[in-house]
PDB file of C-alpha atoms in Angstrom:
ATOM      1  CA  ASP H  11      67.113  42.546 208.167  1.00 85.00           C
ATOM      2  CA  GLU H  12      66.338  39.211 206.424  1.00 88.00           C
ATOM      3  CA  ARG H  13      64.449  40.738 203.506  1.00 87.00           C
ATOM      4  CA  SER H  14      67.218  43.239 202.754  1.00 87.00           C
ATOM      5  CA  SER H  15      69.818  40.396 202.930  1.00 88.00           C
ATOM      6  CA  ARG H  16      67.831  38.372 200.441  1.00 88.00           C
ATOM      7  CA  PHE H  17      67.414  41.303 197.950  1.00 84.00           C
ATOM      8  CA  LEU H  18      71.182  41.961 198.334  1.00 87.00           C
ATOM      9  CA  GLY H  19      71.869  38.361 197.548  1.00 86.00           C
ATOM     10  CA  MET H  20      69.664  38.607 194.478  1.00 88.00           C
ATOM     11  CA  ILE H  21      71.280  41.765 193.187  1.00 89.00           C
ATOM     12  CA  GLU H  22      74.772  40.245 193.677  1.00 87.00           C
ATOM     13  CA  ALA H  23      73.770  37.100 191.791  1.00 83.00           C
ATOM     14  CA  ALA H  24      72.251  39.145 188.987  1.00 87.00           C
ATOM     15  CA  SER H  25      75.409  41.294 188.854  1.00 86.00           C
ATOM     16  CA  GLU H  26      77.590  38.229 188.446  1.00 84.00           C
ATOM     17  CA  GLN H  27      75.369  36.858 185.682  1.00 81.00           C
ATOM     18  CA  MET H  28      75.525  40.291 183.970  1.00 83.00           C
ATOM     19  CA  THR H  29      79.351  40.263 184.182  1.00 83.00           C
ATOM     20  CA  GLU H  30      79.496  36.690 182.676  1.00 83.00           C
ATOM     21  CA  LEU H  31      77.258  37.801 179.944  1.00 80.00           C
ATOM     22  CA  LEU H  32      79.329  40.851 179.057  1.00 83.00           C
ATOM     23  CA  ASP H  33      82.558  38.686 179.269  1.00 87.00           C
ATOM     24  CA  ASP H  34      80.893  36.285 176.664  1.00 81.00           C
ATOM     25  CA  LEU H  35      79.764  39.018 174.427  1.00 81.00           C
ATOM     26  CA  GLY H  36      83.261  40.654 174.560  1.00 84.00           C
ATOM     27  CA  THR H  37      84.986  37.217 173.843  1.00 86.00           C
ATOM     28  CA  ALA H  38      82.513  36.483 170.846  1.00 81.00           C
ATOM     29  CA  ALA H  39      83.094  39.931 169.389  1.00 87.00           C
ATOM     30  CA  ARG H  40      86.884  39.598 169.543  1.00 87.00           C
ATOM     31  CA  ILE H  41      86.793  36.082 168.036  1.00 85.00           C
ATOM     32  CA  GLN H  42      84.311  37.189 165.218  1.00 87.00           C
ATOM     33  CA  GLY H  43      86.514  40.262 164.541  1.00 89.00           C
ATOM     34  CA  GLY H  44      89.759  38.372 164.461  1.00 89.00           C
ATOM     35  CA  ARG H  45      91.072  40.400 167.356  1.00 91.00           C
ATOM     36  CA  TRP H  46      91.144  37.480 170.009  1.00 89.00           C
ATOM     37  CA  ASP H  47      94.521  37.238 171.559  1.00 91.00           C
ATOM     38  CA  PRO H  48      94.269  34.383 174.128  1.00 93.00           C
ATOM     39  CA  ALA H  49      96.482  34.541 177.166  1.00 92.00           C
ATOM     40  CA  LEU H  50      98.068  31.087 177.011  1.00 96.00           C
ATOM     41  CA  ARG H  51      99.486  29.292 180.019  1.00 97.00           C
ATOM     42  CA  GLU H  52      99.977  25.857 181.396  1.00 97.00           C
ATOM     43  CA  ALA H  53      96.964  24.231 183.069  1.00 97.00           C
ATOM     44  CA  SER H  54      95.530  20.947 183.997  1.00 97.00           C
ATOM     45  CA  THR H  55      92.462  19.815 182.050  1.00 97.00           C
ATOM     46  CA  LEU H  56      90.983  18.400 185.245  1.00 97.00           C
ATOM     47  CA  GLU H  57      91.237  21.850 186.815  1.00 97.00           C
ATOM     48  CA  LEU H  58      89.802  23.518 183.889  1.00 98.00           C
ATOM     49  CA  ALA H  59      86.510  21.615 184.223  1.00 97.00           C
ATOM     50  CA  GLN H  60      86.299  22.341 187.939  1.00 96.00           C
ATOM     51  CA  THR H  61      83.432  24.594 189.149  1.00 95.00           C
ATOM     52  CA  ASP H  62      81.703  25.544 192.347  1.00 93.00           C
ATOM     53  CA  ASP H  63      78.344  24.483 190.941  1.00 95.00           C
ATOM     54  CA  GLU H  64      77.297  21.501 192.833  1.00 96.00           C
ATOM     55  CA  ARG H  65      75.228  20.174 189.809  1.00 97.00           C
ATOM     56  CA  ILE H  66      78.389  19.593 187.937  1.00 98.00           C
ATOM     57  CA  THR H  67      80.777  16.742 188.831  1.00 98.00           C
ATOM     58  CA  VAL H  68      84.337  16.312 187.585  1.00 98.00           C
ATOM     59  CA  GLU H  69      86.044  12.915 187.443  1.00 98.00           C
ATOM     60  CA  GLY H  70      88.956  11.345 185.735  1.00 97.00           C
ATOM     61  CA  GLU H  71      92.770  12.238 185.117  1.00 95.00           C
ATOM     62  CA  GLY H  72      93.693  15.558 183.550  1.00 94.00           C
ATOM     63  CA  GLY H  73      96.526  16.336 181.216  1.00 96.00           C
ATOM     64  CA  THR H  74      98.567  19.485 180.955  1.00 97.00           C
ATOM     65  CA  VAL H  75      97.754  22.002 178.140  1.00 97.00           C
ATOM     66  CA  GLN H  76      98.707  25.438 177.079  1.00 96.00           C
ATOM     67  CA  THR H  77      95.522  27.440 176.867  1.00 97.00           C
ATOM     68  CA  ASP H  78      93.646  30.442 177.940  1.00 96.00           C
ATOM     69  CA  VAL H  79      92.645  29.217 181.430  1.00 97.00           C
ATOM     70  CA  GLU H  80      89.948  31.706 182.446  1.00 94.00           C
ATOM     71  CA  THR H  81      88.244  31.516 178.956  1.00 95.00           C
ATOM     72  CA  VAL H  82      88.279  27.817 178.598  1.00 97.00           C
ATOM     73  CA  THR H  83      87.089  27.259 182.252  1.00 97.00           C
ATOM     74  CA  ARG H  84      84.234  29.472 181.468  1.00 94.00           C
ATOM     75  CA  ALA H  85      83.570  27.672 178.239  1.00 96.00           C
ATOM     76  CA  LEU H  86      83.414  24.364 179.915  1.00 98.00           C
ATOM     77  CA  ARG H  87      81.140  25.679 182.584  1.00 96.00           C
ATOM     78  CA  SER H  88      78.808  27.135 179.868  1.00 96.00           C
ATOM     79  CA  PHE H  89      78.638  23.648 178.113  1.00 97.00           C
ATOM     80  CA  ALA H  90      77.580  22.021 181.449  1.00 97.00           C
ATOM     81  CA  ILE H  91      75.124  24.744 182.355  1.00 95.00           C
ATOM     82  CA  ALA H  92      73.433  24.457 178.933  1.00 96.00           C
ATOM     83  CA  ALA H  93      73.104  20.790 179.250  1.00 97.00           C
ATOM     84  CA  LEU H  94      71.323  21.241 182.750  1.00 97.00           C
ATOM     85  CA  ARG H  95      69.227  24.104 181.524  1.00 93.00           C
ATOM     86  CA  HIS H  96      68.025  22.595 178.204  1.00 94.00           C
ATOM     87  CA  GLY H  97      67.700  19.021 179.112  1.00 89.00           C
ATOM     88  CA  PRO H  98      65.905  17.133 181.885  1.00 83.00           C
ATOM     89  CA  ALA H  99      69.183  16.407 183.662  1.00 91.00           C
ATOM     90  CA  GLU H 100      69.570  17.494 187.295  1.00 95.00           C
ATOM     91  CA  ARG H 101      73.358  16.700 187.376  1.00 97.00           C
ATOM     92  CA  VAL H 102      76.013  16.490 184.681  1.00 98.00           C
ATOM     93  CA  THR H 103      79.550  14.906 184.825  1.00 98.00           C
ATOM     94  CA  TRP H 104      82.691  15.896 183.052  1.00 98.00           C
ATOM     95  CA  LEU H 105      84.800  12.688 182.588  1.00 98.00           C
ATOM     96  CA  VAL H 106      88.390  13.947 181.876  1.00 98.00           C
ATOM     97  CA  HIS H 107      91.007  11.846 179.995  1.00 97.00           C
ATOM     98  CA  GLY H 108      93.960  13.997 179.328  1.00 96.00           C
ATOM     99  CA  ARG H 109      93.068  16.460 176.639  1.00 97.00           C
ATOM    100  CA  GLU H 110      89.692  14.909 176.004  1.00 98.00           C
ATOM    101  CA  LEU H 111      86.640  15.777 178.239  1.00 98.00           C
ATOM    102  CA  GLU H 112      83.369  14.096 178.041  1.00 98.00           C
ATOM    103  CA  LEU H 113      80.098  15.814 179.337  1.00 98.00           C
ATOM    104  CA  SER H 114      77.204  13.631 180.052  1.00 98.00           C
ATOM    105  CA  PRO H 115      74.303  13.164 179.983  1.00 97.00           C
ATOM    106  CA  VAL H 116      73.470  15.620 177.141  1.00 97.00           C
ATOM    107  CA  SER H 117      69.847  14.797 176.245  1.00 96.00           C
ATOM    108  CA  SER H 118      68.639  14.897 172.668  1.00 94.00           C
ATOM    109  CA  ALA H 119      66.599  17.953 173.617  1.00 93.00           C
ATOM    110  CA  ALA H 120      69.713  19.719 174.958  1.00 95.00           C
ATOM    111  CA  ALA H 121      72.209  18.490 172.257  1.00 96.00           C
ATOM    112  CA  PRO H 122      71.585  21.086 169.475  1.00 95.00           C
ATOM    113  CA  VAL H 123      71.565  23.850 171.951  1.00 95.00           C
ATOM    114  CA  VAL H 124      74.863  22.713 173.744  1.00 95.00           C
ATOM    115  CA  THR H 125      76.662  22.316 170.342  1.00 94.00           C
ATOM    116  CA  GLY H 126      75.493  25.658 169.120  1.00 88.00           C
ATOM    117  CA  GLU H 127      73.449  24.194 166.176  1.00 89.00           C
ATOM    118  CA  GLN H 128      70.311  25.910 167.773  1.00 90.00           C
ATOM    119  CA  LYS H 129      71.331  29.484 168.733  1.00 89.00           C
ATOM    120  CA  ARG H 130      69.384  29.676 171.986  1.00 87.00           C
ATOM    121  CA  ASP H 131      72.201  29.770 174.438  1.00 89.00           C
ATOM    122  CA  LEU H 132      75.015  32.459 174.155  1.00 90.00           C
ATOM    123  CA  GLY H 133      77.213  30.616 176.531  1.00 92.00           C
ATOM    124  CA  SER H 134      77.463  27.434 174.493  1.00 95.00           C
ATOM    125  CA  LEU H 135      77.852  29.409 171.224  1.00 94.00           C
ATOM    126  CA  VAL H 136      80.785  31.279 172.707  1.00 95.00           C
ATOM    127  CA  ALA H 137      82.082  28.126 174.383  1.00 96.00           C
ATOM    128  CA  ARG H 138      82.266  26.344 171.045  1.00 96.00           C
ATOM    129  CA  ALA H 139      84.077  29.281 169.332  1.00 95.00           C
ATOM    130  CA  VAL H 140      86.618  29.483 172.052  1.00 96.00           C
ATOM    131  CA  ILE H 141      87.408  25.775 171.927  1.00 97.00           C
ATOM    132  CA  GLU H 142      87.607  25.819 168.184  1.00 96.00           C
ATOM    133  CA  GLY H 143      89.443  29.053 168.249  1.00 94.00           C
ATOM    134  CA  LEU H 144      92.234  27.534 170.294  1.00 95.00           C
ATOM    135  CA  GLY H 145      92.505  24.489 167.859  1.00 95.00           C
ATOM    136  CA  GLY H 146      90.203  22.186 169.874  1.00 97.00           C
ATOM    137  CA  SER H 147      87.072  20.406 168.773  1.00 98.00           C
ATOM    138  CA  VAL H 148      83.522  19.944 169.966  1.00 97.00           C
ATOM    139  CA  HIS H 149      81.182  16.973 168.864  1.00 96.00           C
ATOM    140  CA  LEU H 150      78.473  14.795 170.077  1.00 96.00           C
ATOM    141  CA  ALA H 151      78.717  11.010 170.661  1.00 95.00           C
ATOM    142  CA  GLY H 152      75.449   9.632 171.804  1.00 94.00           C
ATOM    143  CA  GLU H 153      74.441  11.330 174.965  1.00 95.00           C
ATOM    144  CA  SER H 154      77.866  12.853 175.610  1.00 97.00           C
ATOM    145  CA  LEU H 155      79.504  15.951 174.296  1.00 98.00           C
ATOM    146  CA  LEU H 156      83.251  15.394 173.511  1.00 98.00           C
ATOM    147  CA  VAL H 157      85.513  18.286 173.928  1.00 98.00           C
ATOM    148  CA  THR H 158      89.197  18.199 172.883  1.00 98.00           C
ATOM    149  CA  ILE H 159      91.430  20.913 174.136  1.00 96.00           C
TER     150      ILE H 159
END
Protein backbone atom coordinates (compact mmCIF):
# COMPACT_ATOMS: atom_id res chain seq x y z
CA ASP A 1 0.00 0.00 0.00
CA GLU A 2 0.99 3.67 -0.32
CA ARG A 3 1.81 4.16 3.36
CA SER A 4 4.15 1.16 3.43
CA SER A 5 5.87 2.36 0.27
CA ARG A 6 6.41 5.80 1.80
CA PHE A 7 7.90 4.26 4.97
CA LEU A 8 10.16 1.98 2.93
CA GLY A 9 11.36 5.02 1.00
CA MET A 10 12.13 6.85 4.24
CA ILE A 11 13.99 3.81 5.59
CA GLU A 12 16.02 3.53 2.40
CA ALA A 13 16.93 7.24 2.46
CA ALA A 14 17.95 7.01 6.13
CA SER A 15 20.04 3.94 5.37
CA GLU A 16 21.89 5.79 2.59
CA GLN A 17 22.54 8.74 4.92
CA MET A 18 23.88 6.40 7.59
CA THR A 19 26.19 4.73 5.06
CA GLU A 20 27.54 8.14 3.98
CA LEU A 21 28.06 9.13 7.62
CA LEU A 22 29.97 5.92 8.36
CA ASP A 23 32.07 6.40 5.20
CA ASP A 24 32.92 9.95 6.33
CA LEU A 25 33.81 8.79 9.84
CA GLY A 26 36.01 6.02 8.46
CA THR A 27 37.78 8.39 6.08
CA ALA A 28 38.33 10.96 8.84
CA ALA A 29 39.74 8.30 11.18
CA ARG A 30 42.14 7.00 8.51
CA ILE A 31 43.33 10.54 7.64
CA GLN A 32 43.80 11.50 11.31
CA GLY A 33 45.59 8.23 12.03
CA GLY A 34 47.92 8.56 9.05
CA ARG A 35 46.52 5.35 7.58
CA TRP A 36 44.67 6.78 4.59
CA ASP A 37 45.82 5.17 1.36
CA PRO A 38 43.84 6.87 -1.42
CA ALA A 39 43.05 4.77 -4.49
CA LEU A 40 44.33 7.10 -7.21
CA ARG A 41 43.06 6.93 -10.74
CA GLU A 42 42.52 9.31 -13.63
CA ALA A 43 39.34 11.38 -13.64
CA SER A 44 37.82 14.53 -15.08
CA THR A 45 37.26 17.32 -12.57
CA LEU A 46 33.95 18.06 -14.27
CA GLU A 47 32.81 14.49 -13.61
CA LEU A 48 34.03 14.65 -10.00
CA ALA A 49 31.63 17.54 -9.33
CA GLN A 50 28.61 15.83 -10.93
CA THR A 51 25.81 14.70 -8.64
CA ASP A 52 22.23 13.53 -8.90
CA ASP A 53 21.12 16.30 -6.49
CA GLU A 54 18.99 18.67 -8.57
CA ARG A 55 19.95 21.62 -6.36
CA ILE A 56 23.58 21.36 -7.48
CA THR A 57 24.53 22.53 -10.99
CA VAL A 58 27.88 21.84 -12.63
CA GLU A 59 29.24 24.01 -15.45
CA GLY A 60 32.55 24.65 -17.14
CA GLU A 61 35.39 22.64 -18.56
CA GLY A 62 37.13 19.93 -16.58
CA GLY A 63 40.71 18.85 -16.52
CA THR A 64 42.21 15.43 -15.97
CA VAL A 65 43.65 14.61 -12.55
CA GLN A 66 44.96 11.59 -10.66
CA THR A 67 42.84 11.35 -7.52
CA ASP A 68 40.71 9.16 -5.29
CA VAL A 69 37.57 9.47 -7.41
CA GLU A 70 34.94 8.18 -4.97
CA THR A 71 36.25 10.13 -1.98
CA VAL A 72 36.75 13.42 -3.87
CA THR A 73 33.31 13.13 -5.49
CA ARG A 74 31.80 12.68 -2.02
CA ALA A 75 33.88 15.61 -0.71
CA LEU A 76 32.69 18.00 -3.43
CA ARG A 77 29.10 16.94 -2.84
CA SER A 78 29.56 17.52 0.90
CA PHE A 79 30.80 21.08 0.32
CA ALA A 80 27.75 21.80 -1.86
CA ILE A 81 25.30 20.25 0.60
CA ALA A 82 26.83 22.26 3.47
CA ALA A 83 26.43 25.48 1.45
CA LEU A 84 22.78 24.62 0.82
CA ARG A 85 22.06 23.51 4.37
CA HIS A 86 23.75 26.37 6.23
CA GLY A 87 23.05 29.26 3.87
CA PRO A 88 19.86 30.66 2.42
CA ALA A 89 20.71 29.25 -1.03
CA GLU A 90 18.17 27.03 -2.76
CA ARG A 91 20.68 26.08 -5.47
CA VAL A 92 24.46 26.15 -5.80
CA THR A 93 26.74 25.86 -8.81
CA TRP A 94 30.15 24.32 -9.30
CA LEU A 95 32.03 26.26 -12.00
CA VAL A 96 34.89 24.04 -13.14
CA HIS A 97 38.09 25.39 -14.74
CA GLY A 98 40.53 22.52 -15.13
CA ARG A 99 41.86 21.63 -11.66
CA GLU A 100 40.06 24.57 -10.01
CA LEU A 101 36.43 24.37 -8.95
CA GLU A 102 34.38 27.30 -7.67
CA LEU A 103 31.25 26.73 -5.60
CA SER A 104 28.79 29.60 -5.31
CA PRO A 105 26.93 31.09 -3.67
CA VAL A 106 28.41 30.44 -0.25
CA SER A 107 26.73 32.91 2.10
CA SER A 108 28.56 34.59 4.96
CA ALA A 109 26.49 32.44 7.36
CA ALA A 110 27.46 29.21 5.57
CA ALA A 111 31.11 30.08 4.89
CA PRO A 112 32.65 29.13 8.27
CA VAL A 113 30.74 25.84 8.27
CA VAL A 114 31.59 24.96 4.66
CA THR A 115 35.30 25.67 5.20
CA GLY A 116 35.36 23.72 8.46
CA GLU A 117 36.23 26.72 10.65
CA GLN A 118 33.03 26.05 12.59
CA LYS A 119 32.77 22.35 13.36
CA ARG A 120 29.05 21.95 12.68
CA ASP A 121 29.11 19.77 9.55
CA LEU A 122 31.03 16.48 9.47
CA GLY A 123 30.79 16.26 5.68
CA SER A 124 32.57 19.55 5.05
CA LEU A 125 35.20 18.83 7.75
CA VAL A 126 36.05 15.51 6.10
CA ALA A 127 35.86 17.07 2.63
CA ARG A 128 38.50 19.65 3.52
CA ALA A 129 40.74 16.97 5.05
CA VAL A 130 40.38 14.85 1.88
CA ILE A 131 41.19 17.69 -0.53
CA GLU A 132 44.16 18.88 1.51
CA GLY A 133 45.30 15.30 2.13
CA LEU A 134 45.55 14.83 -1.62
CA GLY A 135 47.64 18.00 -2.00
CA GLY A 136 44.79 20.32 -2.97
CA SER A 137 43.51 23.48 -1.34
CA VAL A 138 40.27 24.99 -0.08
CA HIS A 139 39.65 28.69 0.53
CA LEU A 140 37.01 31.40 0.31
CA ALA A 141 36.93 34.22 -2.22
CA GLY A 142 33.96 36.48 -1.55
CA GLU A 143 30.81 34.35 -1.79
CA SER A 144 32.62 31.45 -3.47
CA LEU A 145 34.49 28.43 -2.21
CA LEU A 146 37.57 27.74 -4.32
CA VAL A 147 38.80 24.15 -4.40
CA THR A 148 41.96 23.13 -6.20
CA ILE A 149 42.42 19.42 -6.83
